[in-house]
């Protein structure tokens, strides 16, 4: 599992980052640090911070990829947020993963670390009543070293352009619907890695070429080791046995990541990203969103409203193993 | 009724104080003897002593043992507590109750008092005779006492395993102390004062002490065996007053805020373990403890807890979720509760004709071959039908080609995940779902339907008993053309060999299962039974079967089959 090329990449990209605000001495010792790379997504942050603080996250590490919306001013006021800034290319740093890997290695080794995008909200069994500390303590006891999650794309019952997300709107209230069908999983030959596709993106954008639909499996919560690296977004790491570990034991738990992408800001972002061409496959996914934001993703037969973590468990999007 | 609580605790002082400060323990009939693990540090111990000076009935023991899991030190710490309780001249308890720092009360103290008052001549300690029943979950049991354990399980795992293997090879079996009754059980006891005194005295004997000191996990056998030795069997209730559950790895499970209802139902007085973040849990029960005065909860019978947790274990061990193992993949159809009807038959053309008839009556809207390998045509002649009846001329050809929202466009999606697609079809339609299926269609679907108890298979065949005649109607028009020149036995043999090569016989294809299949562990086992039932149309009952029956009566073979098919039938029996 030694990965000299990844170590080198991470080290080289670390020079992109400029420390704006280092973590406090107390923050450095926090048990569940969260790492996040973002650009012009300040409108999501207050809800994002509230949600994860509620789960028990005590320290946030942000990488600001040259935002122009006053992100740094906002984060300067937050005591539990550390900030790095960079103007370098998002694409050249493996879509931000090299920067995250660097911070994870420096501040996360030996801890349970969360690495998510600003539009992703983690759900795990009983997350309404149990903190992330209780989850990780259970996983430690069960011998589980990472949390496998399925990403669920959420949307509202109105057209995207009318779905405005601002600082005071809880995304779970604004976009409570998701697809109940269409989820598929493919395993590699050895059966140790699984690839999940489906949801609304498969239904709307990839119905005639489902094999090209984006991957929905992520591993956002990992007991980080010095020699771990995310290789392909948060979908995969270089350590195989933590990518998809549900098959290793019946005691293991899994979770879901709620993805609140389909809001009115998507159009603006799509236009910008199409010009920058910094995202996966030259931002090809965004070309669709730039043109068709009047589309309604809600379908009365296919969409279901989110109704607590038990609901997701009963639909088998995640499982609680032996966690009683 | 006075009760002495012996509290074994370690770790952060705040957690311990949270327990000791509970209103439950602010009672004159209670005294707490706290053993604080030496590993947790002298600083913490000093802080604990300082913070508990204001609590009158809390005694923090001066002597601190370095406790290690699985070793005799835990028994030693318990004995220290018992000794302090028994020798206390100011406070004379009737019972000594052992709890840990992560235990918490789930019933008011008055309930415990009245229960003990009714059982004054009983001890409460779990004591299972290993000759009668195995107590521990996994791992060895009598070997815990028969071998020597000089190494720690957690810190010296390799040496631990090696020494066990060597001793097993040498057939080492230590001699038990004379006249001891070996028992196993959880250590969370509630003993009478006299039993506690006898226990301490017995375990302080040199031979007994040395014996248990060299054994593994003596906290689950030493005191249990002693009580069984110094007291008559009928004097021990044989169960614990503390509620706990072990998971499949043999560790006690943790309780959280959402377990309030579950724990309130348990007929025990304490429970373990609680999560240290579970504020609401401990608050709820301490509030109940404080206000509950007149109401007496008296469990008539305390039993080994099972039920809820075991059910949870069973359900989730068999569930298939996204990301689960490859041989037991995520199957959305597990959630399906709707019955559905599958029409099958030797002749696809005939089945299509029957379903078309049914569709015209508009009672049901059956799909065509939904899982045809090459293409998805939900209803074959929808387009033609709409034009004939002249309905909605405004509809575009594209919309008309859709049937219940499905069209040729969905083929890629369906082929990519057939089970998800079937689930979607079943959930999307309000009325009963009927579709046609051929055994040569997608193997995944055929295999699933064969094992689905919600599937009802109905065989619709042209009215021929003869096998060869049935087979002729399975031929497509082009294939039938090719056999035109053959007659009699020649034709019979040609058709027989044609189907030998390609399709298998319909009815056997449905019931054909492999003789052995591999299960999760890779063992070869007999296959699961076929759950769906295949009924010929004549024997089928119910509304859908009646509908199909009347459709069959209205169909003449001339409409369905071409001239060439009919010619083959006449060629079969020339003259």
mmCIF file of N, CA, C and O in Angstrom, chain A residues 126 129-131 134 137-138 141 148 150 180-187 191 194-197 202 207-208 210-211 244 246-247 250-251 301-302 313-324, chain B residues 247-249 251-253 255-259 262 273 275-278 308-309 312-313 316-317 320-326 329-331 334-335 409 412-413 416-417 420 423-424 427-428 520:
data_model
loop_
_atom_site.group_PDB
_atom_site.id
_atom_site.type_symbol
_atom_site.label_atom_id
_atom_site.label_comp_id
_atom_site.label_asym_id
_atom_site.label_seq_id
_atom_site.Cartn_x
_atom_site.Cartn_y
_atom_site.Cartn_z
ATOM 1 N N UNK A 126 -29.742 5.895 12.525
ATOM 2 C CA UNK A 126 -30.051 6.583 13.780
ATOM 3 C C UNK A 126 -29.359 7.938 13.895
ATOM 4 O O UNK A 126 -29.043 8.376 14.992
ATOM 5 N N UNK A 129 -30.522 10.608 16.506
ATOM 6 C CA UNK A 129 -30.328 10.517 17.949
ATOM 7 C C UNK A 129 -28.904 10.172 18.352
ATOM 8 O O UNK A 129 -28.580 10.252 19.521
ATOM 9 N N UNK A 130 -28.068 9.774 17.402
ATOM 10 C CA UNK A 130 -26.720 9.356 17.797
ATOM 11 C C UNK A 130 -25.688 10.215 17.092
ATOM 12 O O UNK A 130 -25.820 10.508 15.903
ATOM 13 N N UNK A 131 -24.661 10.582 17.832
ATOM 14 C CA UNK A 131 -23.651 11.487 17.284
ATOM 15 C C UNK A 131 -22.627 10.692 16.478
ATOM 16 O O UNK A 131 -22.588 9.463 16.509
ATOM 17 N N UNK A 134 -20.522 8.457 18.586
ATOM 18 C CA UNK A 134 -21.094 7.153 18.920
ATOM 19 C C UNK A 134 -20.964 6.190 17.752
ATOM 20 O O UNK A 134 -20.711 5.002 17.944
ATOM 21 N N UNK A 137 -17.297 5.105 17.530
ATOM 22 C CA UNK A 137 -16.964 4.189 18.622
ATOM 23 C C UNK A 137 -17.482 2.789 18.302
ATOM 24 O O UNK A 137 -16.819 1.787 18.551
ATOM 25 N N UNK A 138 -18.695 2.739 17.731
ATOM 26 C CA UNK A 138 -19.221 1.428 17.341
ATOM 27 C C UNK A 138 -18.351 0.798 16.262
ATOM 28 O O UNK A 138 -18.018 -0.385 16.321
ATOM 29 N N UNK A 141 -15.267 -0.643 17.604
ATOM 30 C CA UNK A 141 -15.520 -1.891 18.312
ATOM 31 C C UNK A 141 -15.737 -3.038 17.341
ATOM 32 O O UNK A 141 -15.300 -4.158 17.585
ATOM 33 N N UNK A 148 -18.937 3.104 4.235
ATOM 34 C CA UNK A 148 -19.351 3.099 2.833
ATOM 35 C C UNK A 148 -20.675 3.852 2.724
ATOM 36 O O UNK A 148 -21.573 3.630 3.520
ATOM 37 N N UNK A 150 -23.797 5.620 0.012
ATOM 38 C CA UNK A 150 -24.406 5.773 -1.304
ATOM 39 C C UNK A 150 -24.834 7.226 -1.435
ATOM 40 O O UNK A 150 -25.463 7.764 -0.530
ATOM 41 N N UNK A 180 -36.519 6.461 -6.015
ATOM 42 C CA UNK A 180 -36.508 5.207 -5.277
ATOM 43 C C UNK A 180 -36.108 4.040 -6.160
ATOM 44 O O UNK A 180 -35.895 2.938 -5.693
ATOM 45 N N UNK A 181 -36.040 4.245 -7.467
ATOM 46 C CA UNK A 181 -35.728 3.133 -8.370
ATOM 47 C C UNK A 181 -34.340 3.306 -8.942
ATOM 48 O O UNK A 181 -33.667 4.277 -8.689
ATOM 49 N N UNK A 182 -33.990 2.330 -9.766
ATOM 50 C CA UNK A 182 -32.873 2.547 -10.659
ATOM 51 C C UNK A 182 -31.502 2.377 -10.067
ATOM 52 O O UNK A 182 -30.517 2.610 -10.742
ATOM 53 N N UNK A 183 -31.413 2.032 -8.796
ATOM 54 C CA UNK A 183 -30.071 1.902 -8.229
ATOM 55 C C UNK A 183 -29.480 0.553 -8.603
ATOM 56 O O UNK A 183 -30.110 -0.478 -8.443
ATOM 57 N N UNK A 184 -28.285 0.588 -9.138
ATOM 58 C CA UNK A 184 -27.637 -0.668 -9.510
ATOM 59 C C UNK A 184 -26.246 -0.687 -8.911
ATOM 60 O O UNK A 184 -25.668 0.358 -8.647
ATOM 61 N N UNK A 185 -25.751 -1.862 -8.710
ATOM 62 C CA UNK A 185 -24.369 -1.946 -8.257
ATOM 63 C C UNK A 185 -23.632 -2.969 -9.095
ATOM 64 O O UNK A 185 -24.159 -4.002 -9.454
ATOM 65 N N UNK A 186 -22.402 -2.645 -9.393
ATOM 66 C CA UNK A 186 -21.559 -3.526 -10.174
ATOM 67 C C UNK A 186 -20.326 -3.820 -9.340
ATOM 68 O O UNK A 186 -19.782 -2.917 -8.717
ATOM 69 N N UNK A 187 -19.909 -5.064 -9.342
ATOM 70 C CA UNK A 187 -18.714 -5.418 -8.581
ATOM 71 C C UNK A 187 -17.542 -5.673 -9.523
ATOM 72 O O UNK A 187 -17.742 -6.065 -10.672
ATOM 73 N N UNK A 191 -14.535 -8.765 -6.317
ATOM 74 C CA UNK A 191 -15.664 -8.572 -5.412
ATOM 75 C C UNK A 191 -15.338 -7.674 -4.240
ATOM 76 O O UNK A 191 -16.088 -7.616 -3.280
ATOM 77 N N UNK A 194 -17.135 -2.026 -5.156
ATOM 78 C CA UNK A 194 -18.428 -1.986 -5.802
ATOM 79 C C UNK A 194 -18.718 -0.584 -6.297
ATOM 80 O O UNK A 194 -18.254 0.405 -5.737
ATOM 81 N N UNK A 195 -19.446 -0.525 -7.376
ATOM 82 C CA UNK A 195 -19.665 0.705 -8.096
ATOM 83 C C UNK A 195 -21.167 0.884 -8.187
ATOM 84 O O UNK A 195 -21.866 0.028 -8.725
ATOM 85 N N UNK A 196 -21.674 1.954 -7.610
ATOM 86 C CA UNK A 196 -23.115 2.165 -7.555
ATOM 87 C C UNK A 196 -23.484 3.281 -8.527
ATOM 88 O O UNK A 196 -22.803 4.297 -8.607
ATOM 89 N N UNK A 197 -24.566 3.070 -9.261
ATOM 90 C CA UNK A 197 -25.073 4.108 -10.158
ATOM 91 C C UNK A 197 -26.575 4.194 -10.005
ATOM 92 O O UNK A 197 -27.193 3.285 -9.467
ATOM 93 N N UNK A 202 -29.258 9.237 -13.442
ATOM 94 C CA UNK A 202 -29.417 8.135 -14.400
ATOM 95 C C UNK A 202 -30.741 8.289 -15.139
ATOM 96 O O UNK A 202 -30.811 8.112 -16.354
ATOM 97 N N UNK A 207 -30.279 8.053 -19.364
ATOM 98 C CA UNK A 207 -31.166 6.906 -19.551
ATOM 99 C C UNK A 207 -30.798 6.071 -20.769
ATOM 100 O O UNK A 207 -31.054 4.891 -20.814
ATOM 101 N N UNK A 208 -30.175 6.700 -21.782
ATOM 102 C CA UNK A 208 -29.835 5.907 -22.952
ATOM 103 C C UNK A 208 -28.395 5.403 -22.938
ATOM 104 O O UNK A 208 -27.981 4.691 -23.830
ATOM 105 N N UNK A 210 -26.737 4.144 -19.653
ATOM 106 C CA UNK A 210 -26.652 4.049 -18.187
ATOM 107 C C UNK A 210 -25.266 3.699 -17.681
ATOM 108 O O UNK A 210 -24.910 4.073 -16.566
ATOM 109 N N UNK A 211 -24.490 3.012 -18.503
ATOM 110 C CA UNK A 211 -23.154 2.620 -18.040
ATOM 111 C C UNK A 211 -22.249 3.822 -17.839
ATOM 112 O O UNK A 211 -21.237 3.749 -17.180
ATOM 113 N N UNK A 244 -14.993 -0.624 -0.141
ATOM 114 C CA UNK A 244 -16.329 -1.193 -0.008
ATOM 115 C C UNK A 244 -16.195 -2.341 0.960
ATOM 116 O O UNK A 244 -15.767 -3.423 0.588
ATOM 117 N N UNK A 246 -18.561 -3.558 3.225
ATOM 118 C CA UNK A 246 -19.766 -4.156 3.818
ATOM 119 C C UNK A 246 -19.724 -5.674 3.770
ATOM 120 O O UNK A 246 -20.303 -6.336 4.619
ATOM 121 N N UNK A 247 -19.037 -6.221 2.770
ATOM 122 C CA UNK A 247 -19.055 -7.669 2.638
ATOM 123 C C UNK A 247 -18.117 -8.342 3.628
ATOM 124 O O UNK A 247 -18.117 -9.549 3.752
ATOM 125 N N UNK A 250 -20.912 -8.936 8.898
ATOM 126 C CA UNK A 250 -22.332 -8.589 8.980
ATOM 127 C C UNK A 250 -22.593 -7.549 10.059
ATOM 128 O O UNK A 250 -23.702 -7.059 10.208
ATOM 129 N N UNK A 251 -21.553 -7.205 10.816
ATOM 130 C CA UNK A 251 -21.746 -6.201 11.865
ATOM 131 C C UNK A 251 -21.644 -4.778 11.312
ATOM 132 O O UNK A 251 -22.022 -3.833 11.981
ATOM 133 N N UNK A 301 -44.550 9.115 -9.440
ATOM 134 C CA UNK A 301 -44.421 7.665 -9.310
ATOM 135 C C UNK A 301 -43.039 7.243 -8.824
ATOM 136 O O UNK A 301 -42.885 6.172 -8.265
ATOM 137 N N UNK A 302 -42.071 8.065 -9.095
ATOM 138 C CA UNK A 302 -40.698 7.625 -8.859
ATOM 139 C C UNK A 302 -40.094 8.291 -7.620
ATOM 140 O O UNK A 302 -39.289 7.689 -6.913
ATOM 141 N N UNK A 313 -33.127 3.072 5.612
ATOM 142 C CA UNK A 313 -32.734 1.722 5.967
ATOM 143 C C UNK A 313 -33.734 0.713 5.417
ATOM 144 O O UNK A 313 -33.355 -0.322 4.887
ATOM 145 N N UNK A 314 -35.025 1.057 5.528
ATOM 146 C CA UNK A 314 -36.036 0.112 5.058
ATOM 147 C C UNK A 314 -36.007 0.003 3.537
ATOM 148 O O UNK A 314 -36.397 -1.012 2.982
ATOM 149 N N UNK A 315 -35.535 1.049 2.863
ATOM 150 C CA UNK A 315 -35.409 0.967 1.408
ATOM 151 C C UNK A 315 -34.083 0.336 1.002
ATOM 152 O O UNK A 315 -33.789 0.222 -0.181
ATOM 153 N N UNK A 316 -33.296 -0.024 1.991
ATOM 154 C CA UNK A 316 -32.019 -0.717 1.788
ATOM 155 C C UNK A 316 -30.981 0.121 1.073
ATOM 156 O O UNK A 316 -30.072 -0.414 0.447
ATOM 157 N N UNK A 317 -31.093 1.438 1.172
ATOM 158 C CA UNK A 317 -30.025 2.282 0.662
ATOM 159 C C UNK A 317 -28.843 2.257 1.624
ATOM 160 O O UNK A 317 -27.726 2.563 1.264
ATOM 161 N N UNK A 318 -29.136 1.934 2.879
ATOM 162 C CA UNK A 318 -28.023 1.747 3.814
ATOM 163 C C UNK A 318 -28.418 0.664 4.805
ATOM 164 O O UNK A 318 -29.572 0.240 4.841
ATOM 165 N N UNK A 319 -27.467 0.207 5.590
ATOM 166 C CA UNK A 319 -27.809 -0.820 6.560
ATOM 167 C C UNK A 319 -27.140 -0.543 7.899
ATOM 168 O O UNK A 319 -26.104 0.111 7.965
ATOM 169 N N UNK A 320 -27.784 -1.023 8.968
ATOM 170 C CA UNK A 320 -27.251 -0.715 10.283
ATOM 171 C C UNK A 320 -26.513 -1.905 10.870
ATOM 172 O O UNK A 320 -26.070 -1.843 12.014
ATOM 173 N N UNK A 321 -26.374 -2.994 10.115
ATOM 174 C CA UNK A 321 -25.611 -4.136 10.596
ATOM 175 C C UNK A 321 -26.121 -4.601 11.940
ATOM 176 O O UNK A 321 -27.315 -4.805 12.116
ATOM 177 N N UNK A 322 -25.218 -4.718 12.894
ATOM 178 C CA UNK A 322 -25.653 -5.149 14.226
ATOM 179 C C UNK A 322 -25.767 -3.968 15.174
ATOM 180 O O UNK A 322 -25.897 -4.150 16.379
ATOM 181 N N UNK A 323 -25.689 -2.761 14.620
ATOM 182 C CA UNK A 323 -25.750 -1.584 15.495
ATOM 183 C C UNK A 323 -27.177 -1.413 15.955
ATOM 184 O O UNK A 323 -28.008 -0.895 15.233
ATOM 185 N N UNK A 324 -27.457 -1.855 17.172
ATOM 186 C CA UNK A 324 -28.819 -1.892 17.689
ATOM 187 C C UNK A 324 -29.212 -0.533 18.225
ATOM 188 O O UNK A 324 -28.445 0.078 18.941
ATOM 189 N N UNK B 247 -23.387 -8.936 21.490
ATOM 190 C CA UNK B 247 -23.513 -9.048 20.041
ATOM 191 C C UNK B 247 -22.785 -10.308 19.570
ATOM 192 O O UNK B 247 -22.242 -11.050 20.377
ATOM 193 N N UNK B 248 -22.777 -10.515 18.269
ATOM 194 C CA UNK B 248 -22.243 -11.789 17.768
ATOM 195 C C UNK B 248 -20.740 -11.891 17.979
ATOM 196 O O UNK B 248 -20.180 -12.970 17.892
ATOM 197 N N UNK B 249 -20.071 -10.757 18.262
ATOM 198 C CA UNK B 249 -18.642 -10.817 18.543
ATOM 199 C C UNK B 249 -18.381 -11.032 20.035
ATOM 200 O O UNK B 249 -17.243 -10.995 20.471
ATOM 201 N N UNK B 251 -19.314 -9.050 22.544
ATOM 202 C CA UNK B 251 -19.127 -7.834 23.323
ATOM 203 C C UNK B 251 -20.490 -7.288 23.734
ATOM 204 O O UNK B 251 -21.455 -7.412 22.986
ATOM 205 N N UNK B 252 -20.547 -6.652 24.917
ATOM 206 C CA UNK B 252 -21.837 -6.073 25.307
ATOM 207 C C UNK B 252 -22.206 -4.917 24.394
ATOM 208 O O UNK B 252 -21.338 -4.126 24.009
ATOM 209 N N UNK B 253 -23.466 -4.810 24.036
ATOM 210 C CA UNK B 253 -23.867 -3.734 23.142
ATOM 211 C C UNK B 253 -24.120 -2.455 23.947
ATOM 212 O O UNK B 253 -24.326 -2.487 25.151
ATOM 213 N N UNK B 255 -26.146 1.216 24.625
ATOM 214 C CA UNK B 255 -27.477 1.796 24.476
ATOM 215 C C UNK B 255 -27.386 3.303 24.285
ATOM 216 O O UNK B 255 -26.524 3.967 24.853
ATOM 217 N N UNK B 256 -28.312 3.818 23.456
ATOM 218 C CA UNK B 256 -28.281 5.234 23.083
ATOM 219 C C UNK B 256 -29.600 5.900 23.453
ATOM 220 O O UNK B 256 -30.517 5.250 23.964
ATOM 221 N N UNK B 257 -29.677 7.186 23.110
ATOM 222 C CA UNK B 257 -30.880 7.960 23.437
ATOM 223 C C UNK B 257 -32.160 7.324 22.915
ATOM 224 O O UNK B 257 -33.216 7.442 23.533
ATOM 225 N N UNK B 258 -32.082 6.656 21.755
ATOM 226 C CA UNK B 258 -33.320 6.127 21.176
ATOM 227 C C UNK B 258 -33.740 4.793 21.776
ATOM 228 O O UNK B 258 -34.688 4.173 21.305
ATOM 229 N N UNK B 259 -33.051 4.335 22.828
ATOM 230 C CA UNK B 259 -33.411 3.049 23.426
ATOM 231 C C UNK B 259 -34.286 3.176 24.657
ATOM 232 O O UNK B 259 -34.512 2.187 25.350
ATOM 233 N N UNK B 262 -37.232 0.820 24.602
ATOM 234 C CA UNK B 262 -36.796 -0.572 24.675
ATOM 235 C C UNK B 262 -36.391 -0.930 26.111
ATOM 236 O O UNK B 262 -36.774 -1.983 26.621
ATOM 237 N N UNK B 273 -24.410 -1.429 28.402
ATOM 238 C CA UNK B 273 -23.660 -0.227 28.736
ATOM 239 C C UNK B 273 -24.373 0.975 28.153
ATOM 240 O O UNK B 273 -25.096 0.819 27.187
ATOM 241 N N UNK B 275 -23.997 4.713 26.275
ATOM 242 C CA UNK B 275 -23.052 5.558 25.562
ATOM 243 C C UNK B 275 -22.832 6.826 26.393
ATOM 244 O O UNK B 275 -23.776 7.352 26.974
ATOM 245 N N UNK B 276 -21.587 7.310 26.433
ATOM 246 C CA UNK B 276 -21.336 8.468 27.298
ATOM 247 C C UNK B 276 -21.915 9.757 26.741
ATOM 248 O O UNK B 276 -21.972 10.756 27.448
ATOM 249 N N UNK B 277 -22.350 9.727 25.477
ATOM 250 C CA UNK B 277 -23.008 10.908 24.923
ATOM 251 C C UNK B 277 -24.518 10.856 25.129
ATOM 252 O O UNK B 277 -25.226 11.793 24.800
ATOM 253 N N UNK B 278 -25.025 9.748 25.626
ATOM 254 C CA UNK B 278 -26.477 9.571 25.718
ATOM 255 C C UNK B 278 -27.032 10.292 26.945
ATOM 256 O O UNK B 278 -27.330 9.687 27.968
ATOM 257 N N UNK B 308 -36.203 -8.562 20.977
ATOM 258 C CA UNK B 308 -35.994 -7.419 20.104
ATOM 259 C C UNK B 308 -34.619 -7.418 19.443
ATOM 260 O O UNK B 308 -34.494 -7.273 18.240
ATOM 261 N N UNK B 309 -33.592 -7.570 20.269
ATOM 262 C CA UNK B 309 -32.225 -7.485 19.751
ATOM 263 C C UNK B 309 -31.910 -8.655 18.827
ATOM 264 O O UNK B 309 -31.324 -8.484 17.778
ATOM 265 N N UNK B 312 -33.492 -8.093 15.557
ATOM 266 C CA UNK B 312 -32.730 -7.088 14.814
ATOM 267 C C UNK B 312 -31.519 -7.738 14.159
ATOM 268 O O UNK B 312 -31.232 -7.534 12.995
ATOM 269 N N UNK B 313 -30.811 -8.569 14.936
ATOM 270 C CA UNK B 313 -29.627 -9.243 14.408
ATOM 271 C C UNK B 313 -29.989 -10.093 13.204
ATOM 272 O O UNK B 313 -29.318 -10.061 12.183
ATOM 273 N N UNK B 316 -31.098 -8.053 9.991
ATOM 274 C CA UNK B 316 -30.058 -7.333 9.280
ATOM 275 C C UNK B 316 -28.945 -8.232 8.775
ATOM 276 O O UNK B 316 -28.234 -7.880 7.854
ATOM 277 N N UNK B 317 -28.842 -9.422 9.374
ATOM 278 C CA UNK B 317 -27.838 -10.343 8.852
ATOM 279 C C UNK B 317 -28.274 -10.860 7.489
ATOM 280 O O UNK B 317 -27.449 -11.178 6.653
ATOM 281 N N UNK B 320 -30.118 -7.463 2.202
ATOM 282 C CA UNK B 320 -29.152 -7.111 1.167
ATOM 283 C C UNK B 320 -29.288 -5.618 0.909
ATOM 284 O O UNK B 320 -30.343 -5.148 0.525
ATOM 285 N N UNK B 321 -28.238 -4.889 1.169
ATOM 286 C CA UNK B 321 -28.274 -3.447 0.989
ATOM 287 C C UNK B 321 -27.312 -3.069 -0.122
ATOM 288 O O UNK B 321 -26.500 -3.886 -0.558
ATOM 289 N N UNK B 322 -27.397 -1.810 -0.549
ATOM 290 C CA UNK B 322 -26.441 -1.342 -1.557
ATOM 291 C C UNK B 322 -25.038 -1.445 -0.974
ATOM 292 O O UNK B 322 -24.795 -1.037 0.156
ATOM 293 N N UNK B 323 -24.140 -1.997 -1.744
ATOM 294 C CA UNK B 323 -22.769 -2.158 -1.258
ATOM 295 C C UNK B 323 -22.532 -3.493 -0.594
ATOM 296 O O UNK B 323 -21.432 -3.782 -0.159
ATOM 297 N N UNK B 324 -23.579 -4.303 -0.513
ATOM 298 C CA UNK B 324 -23.435 -5.603 0.122
ATOM 299 C C UNK B 324 -22.664 -6.566 -0.784
ATOM 300 O O UNK B 324 -22.315 -6.234 -1.889
ATOM 301 N N UNK B 325 -22.440 -7.738 -0.289
ATOM 302 C CA UNK B 325 -21.562 -8.695 -0.981
ATOM 303 C C UNK B 325 -22.069 -9.065 -2.374
ATOM 304 O O UNK B 325 -23.254 -9.046 -2.641
ATOM 305 N N UNK B 326 -21.119 -9.391 -3.264
ATOM 306 C CA UNK B 326 -21.476 -9.649 -4.656
ATOM 307 C C UNK B 326 -22.416 -10.841 -4.839
ATOM 308 O O UNK B 326 -23.252 -10.828 -5.722
ATOM 309 N N UNK B 329 -26.405 -9.580 -3.927
ATOM 310 C CA UNK B 329 -26.412 -8.157 -4.268
ATOM 311 C C UNK B 329 -27.693 -7.461 -3.843
ATOM 312 O O UNK B 329 -28.669 -8.108 -3.468
ATOM 313 N N UNK B 330 -27.607 -6.163 -3.911
ATOM 314 C CA UNK B 330 -28.773 -5.323 -3.635
ATOM 315 C C UNK B 330 -29.919 -5.747 -4.549
ATOM 316 O O UNK B 330 -29.781 -5.735 -5.759
ATOM 317 N N UNK B 331 -31.019 -6.158 -3.980
ATOM 318 C CA UNK B 331 -32.152 -6.589 -4.772
ATOM 319 C C UNK B 331 -33.361 -5.765 -4.382
ATOM 320 O O UNK B 331 -33.974 -6.011 -3.358
ATOM 321 N N UNK B 334 -36.837 -7.216 -3.113
ATOM 322 C CA UNK B 334 -37.114 -7.709 -1.768
ATOM 323 C C UNK B 334 -38.197 -6.853 -1.119
ATOM 324 O O UNK B 334 -38.987 -7.312 -0.317
ATOM 325 N N UNK B 335 -38.236 -5.580 -1.537
ATOM 326 C CA UNK B 335 -39.228 -4.684 -0.929
ATOM 327 C C UNK B 335 -40.599 -4.797 -1.573
ATOM 328 O O UNK B 335 -41.552 -4.190 -1.130
ATOM 329 N N UNK B 409 -37.190 3.557 -25.751
ATOM 330 C CA UNK B 409 -36.087 4.344 -25.180
ATOM 331 C C UNK B 409 -35.546 3.760 -23.883
ATOM 332 O O UNK B 409 -34.411 3.995 -23.512
ATOM 333 N N UNK B 412 -32.102 0.526 -22.819
ATOM 334 C CA UNK B 412 -30.749 0.552 -22.244
ATOM 335 C C UNK B 412 -30.813 0.469 -20.722
ATOM 336 O O UNK B 412 -30.070 -0.271 -20.087
ATOM 337 N N UNK B 413 -31.733 1.230 -20.172
ATOM 338 C CA UNK B 413 -31.899 1.281 -18.727
ATOM 339 C C UNK B 413 -32.323 -0.097 -18.190
ATOM 340 O O UNK B 413 -31.809 -0.562 -17.176
ATOM 341 N N UNK B 416 -29.596 -2.621 -18.289
ATOM 342 C CA UNK B 416 -28.535 -2.339 -17.322
ATOM 343 C C UNK B 416 -28.892 -2.878 -15.943
ATOM 344 O O UNK B 416 -28.046 -3.398 -15.238
ATOM 345 N N UNK B 417 -30.140 -2.734 -15.546
ATOM 346 C CA UNK B 417 -30.540 -3.272 -14.240
ATOM 347 C C UNK B 417 -31.967 -3.789 -14.319
ATOM 348 O O UNK B 417 -32.903 -3.095 -13.971
ATOM 349 N N UNK B 420 -34.194 -3.761 -11.020
ATOM 350 C CA UNK B 420 -34.682 -2.429 -10.678
ATOM 351 C C UNK B 420 -35.833 -2.042 -11.585
ATOM 352 O O UNK B 420 -36.806 -1.436 -11.147
ATOM 353 N N UNK B 423 -38.979 -3.844 -10.575
ATOM 354 C CA UNK B 423 -39.494 -3.220 -9.351
ATOM 355 C C UNK B 423 -40.230 -1.930 -9.683
ATOM 356 O O UNK B 423 -41.310 -1.664 -9.175
ATOM 357 N N UNK B 424 -39.634 -1.162 -10.571
ATOM 358 C CA UNK B 424 -40.240 0.102 -10.973
ATOM 359 C C UNK B 424 -41.602 -0.132 -11.624
ATOM 360 O O UNK B 424 -42.583 0.537 -11.296
ATOM 361 N N UNK B 427 -44.173 -1.112 -9.005
ATOM 362 C CA UNK B 427 -44.575 -0.063 -8.076
ATOM 363 C C UNK B 427 -45.336 1.054 -8.770
ATOM 364 O O UNK B 427 -46.082 1.781 -8.137
ATOM 365 N N UNK B 428 -45.126 1.204 -10.076
ATOM 366 C CA UNK B 428 -45.680 2.355 -10.763
ATOM 367 C C UNK B 428 -47.137 2.202 -11.161
ATOM 368 O O UNK B 428 -47.790 3.172 -11.462
ATOM 369 N N UNK B 520 -23.365 -18.968 0.304
ATOM 370 C CA UNK B 520 -22.455 -17.867 0.595
ATOM 371 C C UNK B 520 -21.050 -18.351 0.955
ATOM 372 O O UNK B 520 -20.058 -17.742 0.606
#
